[in-house]
Amino acid sequence: MAIDTVPPLIAAQLNYLVSHCPFSVKVEQMWSGCKNPSLLDRFTLVIPYCLDYIKWDVVYNAMYPLAAPDIIFGPEDENFQPFCGGTDKSSKNSLTEWNSKDPARLLSLIIELRDAYMLYQRRRIGEVDDERLKFEISTMPSREGIEMYLSSGTEKPEEVKFAVPLLDMDLNKLVAGSTWRHPQKICLQVIFPVGKKYSTAPAPRLKLISSAELKALFSIEDFRLPPWLDGMCTAEYLPALEEMLESQIKEAVSSIETRRKFIMALTPHFGRPIETDPVFCRRATFLASSGVFTFLVHFSFSLQFPKQQPTIVLQSSQHFNPHNAPVKSPNLAEYPWSPRWELLEMAERIFDFMAEECLNFKKYCNQMNQQ
């Protein structure tokens, strides 16, 4: 982002928004709307909502940087007019109280508009003539953070999406030393068709979605959702889902310590690692040698360790390919392994395997240099 070509007052607002926003807002593009094309005073914000994104254009005027910006919503939200229709002159919002010298004003405006957008979508869905949806909304638990969205268009059927946050626990505090900036979340996406009549209502489309950073701890893709039984509503589905999810997340946290202990079990054979992932223990690198041949041993651990064995890659410190990159072995996975072994035995078996494999790798490196 060429922030040096943005007028200072606007740049301060934008910088504060990006660095302090409680949700992960992004700037998609910037452009100029004034006679001086080098002054960027307009940009598109990509704002997370209901496990998807909405895009709003923020339009400042570089010639009048003290003025509040205009916000242009998407074409599908032409009826969203959060600050229109009021007759009370004393009513206040982030625009009526605009102060261009306060860098937090744009952040306050976006948060206020996003909250208003949530109410707007809830009101739209409440007006839909669909008994099943009305029942879902009336029985849905009153937990914080539930978002909903009415999707419609000429080329796709009308449907309602719910984003239901799961687990009443602070996921950020589960992993010691994590540097997660934003609160980590796991949500259930529930999608219902609108207006269709069924003798027996089918299960909605379900999908579990997590924060991208959480994948370093727990794989949502490997989690199997419990079945949705006939006649069930979301409020009945959630307890069993959350119980299963909480149990597996606790196992994922405990597996970090298992990986850490395995890396420690390798140190009597390979020495202390020269590089490791100290938080999630997903990788470790050791410096090894066989005679005068020195090489690196890279270990990569899946979230299913020790059910899944580590992937090992050898890297020469003395041989280079034509692109001047160190020669590496293919992924090594065919070596003695059993998840039932003790960690010390796993480490011993790998070291015994490596004593022979390093000779094969040295031959491989020499052959690569001769080509």
JSON list of C-alpha atoms in Angstrom, two decimals, residues 214-310:
[
{"chain": "A", "resi": 214, "resn": "LEU", "atom": "CA", "xyz": [-5.93, -21.97, 14.06]},
{"chain": "A", "resi": 215, "resn": "LYS", "atom": "CA", "xyz": [-4.99, -24.60, 11.48]},
{"chain": "A", "resi": 216, "resn": "ALA", "atom": "CA", "xyz": [-1.53, -24.73, 13.04]},
{"chain": "A", "resi": 217, "resn": "LEU", "atom": "CA", "xyz": [-3.20, -26.34, 16.07]},
{"chain": "A", "resi": 218, "resn": "PHE", "atom": "CA", "xyz": [-6.30, -28.13, 14.83]},
{"chain": "A", "resi": 219, "resn": "SER", "atom": "CA", "xyz": [-7.43, -29.36, 11.43]},
{"chain": "A", "resi": 220, "resn": "ILE", "atom": "CA", "xyz": [-11.07, -28.52, 10.76]},
{"chain": "A", "resi": 221, "resn": "GLU", "atom": "CA", "xyz": [-10.94, -30.60, 7.56]},
{"chain": "A", "resi": 222, "resn": "ASP", "atom": "CA", "xyz": [-10.27, -33.76, 9.58]},
{"chain": "A", "resi": 223, "resn": "PHE", "atom": "CA", "xyz": [-13.22, -33.19, 11.92]},
{"chain": "A", "resi": 224, "resn": "ARG", "atom": "CA", "xyz": [-16.33, -35.23, 11.13]},
{"chain": "A", "resi": 225, "resn": "LEU", "atom": "CA", "xyz": [-19.58, -33.42, 11.82]},
{"chain": "A", "resi": 226, "resn": "PRO", "atom": "CA", "xyz": [-22.21, -35.40, 13.74]},
{"chain": "A", "resi": 227, "resn": "PRO", "atom": "CA", "xyz": [-25.32, -36.33, 11.72]},
{"chain": "A", "resi": 228, "resn": "TRP", "atom": "CA", "xyz": [-28.29, -33.98, 11.54]},
{"chain": "A", "resi": 229, "resn": "LEU", "atom": "CA", "xyz": [-31.31, -36.03, 12.57]},
{"chain": "A", "resi": 230, "resn": "ASP", "atom": "CA", "xyz": [-34.81, -35.69, 11.05]},
{"chain": "A", "resi": 231, "resn": "GLY", "atom": "CA", "xyz": [-36.80, -32.88, 12.59]},
{"chain": "A", "resi": 232, "resn": "MET", "atom": "CA", "xyz": [-33.75, -31.37, 14.25]},
{"chain": "A", "resi": 233, "resn": "CYS", "atom": "CA", "xyz": [-33.13, -27.65, 14.64]},
{"chain": "A", "resi": 234, "resn": "THR", "atom": "CA", "xyz": [-29.83, -25.85, 15.11]},
{"chain": "A", "resi": 235, "resn": "ALA", "atom": "CA", "xyz": [-30.33, -25.41, 18.85]},
{"chain": "A", "resi": 236, "resn": "GLU", "atom": "CA", "xyz": [-30.61, -29.21, 19.24]},
{"chain": "A", "resi": 237, "resn": "TYR", "atom": "CA", "xyz": [-27.61, -29.88, 16.99]},
{"chain": "A", "resi": 238, "resn": "LEU", "atom": "CA", "xyz": [-25.08, -27.66, 18.75]},
{"chain": "A", "resi": 239, "resn": "PRO", "atom": "CA", "xyz": [-24.54, -29.38, 22.15]},
{"chain": "A", "resi": 240, "resn": "ALA", "atom": "CA", "xyz": [-23.26, -32.70, 20.73]},
{"chain": "A", "resi": 241, "resn": "LEU", "atom": "CA", "xyz": [-21.15, -30.85, 18.15]},
{"chain": "A", "resi": 242, "resn": "GLU", "atom": "CA", "xyz": [-19.51, -28.64, 20.76]},
{"chain": "A", "resi": 243, "resn": "GLU", "atom": "CA", "xyz": [-18.82, -31.57, 23.08]},
{"chain": "A", "resi": 244, "resn": "MET", "atom": "CA", "xyz": [-17.01, -33.45, 20.30]},
{"chain": "A", "resi": 245, "resn": "LEU", "atom": "CA", "xyz": [-15.14, -30.34, 19.20]},
{"chain": "A", "resi": 246, "resn": "GLU", "atom": "CA", "xyz": [-13.96, -29.40, 22.68]},
{"chain": "A", "resi": 247, "resn": "SER", "atom": "CA", "xyz": [-12.68, -32.92, 23.30]},
{"chain": "A", "resi": 248, "resn": "GLN", "atom": "CA", "xyz": [-10.67, -32.97, 20.06]},
{"chain": "A", "resi": 249, "resn": "ILE", "atom": "CA", "xyz": [-9.21, -29.50, 20.60]},
{"chain": "A", "resi": 250, "resn": "LYS", "atom": "CA", "xyz": [-7.98, -30.52, 24.04]},
{"chain": "A", "resi": 251, "resn": "GLU", "atom": "CA", "xyz": [-6.34, -33.56, 22.42]},
{"chain": "A", "resi": 252, "resn": "ALA", "atom": "CA", "xyz": [-4.73, -31.24, 19.86]},
{"chain": "A", "resi": 253, "resn": "VAL", "atom": "CA", "xyz": [-3.30, -29.08, 22.63]},
{"chain": "A", "resi": 254, "resn": "SER", "atom": "CA", "xyz": [-1.91, -32.11, 24.48]},
{"chain": "A", "resi": 255, "resn": "SER", "atom": "CA", "xyz": [-0.34, -33.38, 21.24]},
{"chain": "A", "resi": 256, "resn": "ILE", "atom": "CA", "xyz": [1.89, -30.28, 21.17]},
{"chain": "A", "resi": 257, "resn": "GLU", "atom": "CA", "xyz": [3.59, -31.58, 24.30]},
{"chain": "A", "resi": 258, "resn": "THR", "atom": "CA", "xyz": [3.93, -35.03, 22.72]},
{"chain": "A", "resi": 259, "resn": "ARG", "atom": "CA", "xyz": [5.71, -33.54, 19.71]},
{"chain": "A", "resi": 260, "resn": "ARG", "atom": "CA", "xyz": [7.91, -31.46, 22.01]},
{"chain": "A", "resi": 261, "resn": "LYS", "atom": "CA", "xyz": [8.96, -34.55, 23.98]},
{"chain": "A", "resi": 262, "resn": "PHE", "atom": "CA", "xyz": [9.74, -36.43, 20.77]},
{"chain": "A", "resi": 263, "resn": "ILE", "atom": "CA", "xyz": [12.02, -33.61, 19.59]},
{"chain": "A", "resi": 264, "resn": "MET", "atom": "CA", "xyz": [13.76, -33.81, 22.96]},
{"chain": "A", "resi": 265, "resn": "ALA", "atom": "CA", "xyz": [14.10, -37.59, 22.51]},
{"chain": "A", "resi": 266, "resn": "LEU", "atom": "CA", "xyz": [15.98, -36.96, 19.27]},
{"chain": "A", "resi": 267, "resn": "THR", "atom": "CA", "xyz": [18.62, -34.73, 20.90]},
{"chain": "A", "resi": 268, "resn": "PRO", "atom": "CA", "xyz": [20.77, -37.54, 22.45]},
{"chain": "A", "resi": 269, "resn": "HIS", "atom": "CA", "xyz": [21.27, -38.88, 18.91]},
{"chain": "A", "resi": 270, "resn": "PHE", "atom": "CA", "xyz": [21.35, -35.74, 16.75]},
{"chain": "A", "resi": 271, "resn": "GLY", "atom": "CA", "xyz": [22.29, -33.03, 19.23]},
{"chain": "A", "resi": 272, "resn": "ARG", "atom": "CA", "xyz": [20.22, -29.96, 19.99]},
{"chain": "A", "resi": 273, "resn": "PRO", "atom": "CA", "xyz": [18.08, -28.77, 17.06]},
{"chain": "A", "resi": 274, "resn": "ILE", "atom": "CA", "xyz": [19.44, -25.74, 15.23]},
{"chain": "A", "resi": 275, "resn": "GLU", "atom": "CA", "xyz": [15.93, -24.62, 14.35]},
{"chain": "A", "resi": 276, "resn": "THR", "atom": "CA", "xyz": [12.51, -25.56, 15.69]},
{"chain": "A", "resi": 277, "resn": "ASP", "atom": "CA", "xyz": [8.93, -24.36, 15.98]},
{"chain": "A", "resi": 278, "resn": "PRO", "atom": "CA", "xyz": [8.80, -23.53, 19.70]},
{"chain": "A", "resi": 279, "resn": "VAL", "atom": "CA", "xyz": [5.03, -22.94, 19.87]},
{"chain": "A", "resi": 280, "resn": "PHE", "atom": "CA", "xyz": [3.33, -25.77, 17.97]},
{"chain": "A", "resi": 281, "resn": "CYS", "atom": "CA", "xyz": [6.36, -28.08, 17.54]},
{"chain": "A", "resi": 282, "resn": "ARG", "atom": "CA", "xyz": [5.44, -28.81, 13.93]},
{"chain": "A", "resi": 283, "resn": "ARG", "atom": "CA", "xyz": [9.04, -28.83, 12.64]},
{"chain": "A", "resi": 284, "resn": "ALA", "atom": "CA", "xyz": [12.63, -29.26, 13.80]},
{"chain": "A", "resi": 285, "resn": "THR", "atom": "CA", "xyz": [16.00, -29.23, 12.04]},
{"chain": "A", "resi": 286, "resn": "PHE", "atom": "CA", "xyz": [19.19, -30.94, 13.21]},
{"chain": "A", "resi": 287, "resn": "LEU", "atom": "CA", "xyz": [22.78, -30.72, 11.93]},
{"chain": "A", "resi": 288, "resn": "ALA", "atom": "CA", "xyz": [24.26, -34.19, 11.34]},
{"chain": "A", "resi": 289, "resn": "SER", "atom": "CA", "xyz": [27.41, -35.65, 9.83]},
{"chain": "A", "resi": 290, "resn": "SER", "atom": "CA", "xyz": [28.84, -38.87, 8.49]},
{"chain": "A", "resi": 291, "resn": "GLY", "atom": "CA", "xyz": [32.61, -38.60, 8.31]},
{"chain": "A", "resi": 292, "resn": "VAL", "atom": "CA", "xyz": [33.33, -35.33, 6.52]},
{"chain": "A", "resi": 293, "resn": "PHE", "atom": "CA", "xyz": [29.85, -35.24, 4.94]},
{"chain": "A", "resi": 294, "resn": "THR", "atom": "CA", "xyz": [27.62, -32.77, 6.83]},
{"chain": "A", "resi": 295, "resn": "PHE", "atom": "CA", "xyz": [23.91, -32.38, 6.19]},
{"chain": "A", "resi": 296, "resn": "LEU", "atom": "CA", "xyz": [20.69, -31.11, 7.75]},
{"chain": "A", "resi": 297, "resn": "VAL", "atom": "CA", "xyz": [17.85, -33.34, 8.87]},
{"chain": "A", "resi": 298, "resn": "HIS", "atom": "CA", "xyz": [14.45, -31.63, 8.61]},
{"chain": "A", "resi": 299, "resn": "PHE", "atom": "CA", "xyz": [11.53, -33.16, 10.55]},
{"chain": "A", "resi": 300, "resn": "SER", "atom": "CA", "xyz": [7.94, -32.11, 9.76]},
{"chain": "A", "resi": 301, "resn": "PHE", "atom": "CA", "xyz": [5.11, -33.25, 12.05]},
{"chain": "A", "resi": 302, "resn": "SER", "atom": "CA", "xyz": [1.47, -33.52, 11.11]},
{"chain": "A", "resi": 303, "resn": "LEU", "atom": "CA", "xyz": [-1.32, -32.79, 13.56]},
{"chain": "A", "resi": 304, "resn": "GLN", "atom": "CA", "xyz": [-1.96, -36.56, 13.68]},
{"chain": "A", "resi": 305, "resn": "PHE", "atom": "CA", "xyz": [1.46, -37.35, 15.19]},
{"chain": "A", "resi": 306, "resn": "PRO", "atom": "CA", "xyz": [2.26, -40.00, 16.38]},
{"chain": "A", "resi": 307, "resn": "LYS", "atom": "CA", "xyz": [-0.48, -41.79, 14.41]},
{"chain": "A", "resi": 308, "resn": "GLN", "atom": "CA", "xyz": [1.22, -40.35, 11.34]},
{"chain": "A", "resi": 309, "resn": "GLN", "atom": "CA", "xyz": [4.99, -40.56, 11.31]},
{"chain": "A", "resi": 310, "resn": "PRO", "atom": "CA", "xyz": [7.11, -37.44, 10.72]}
]
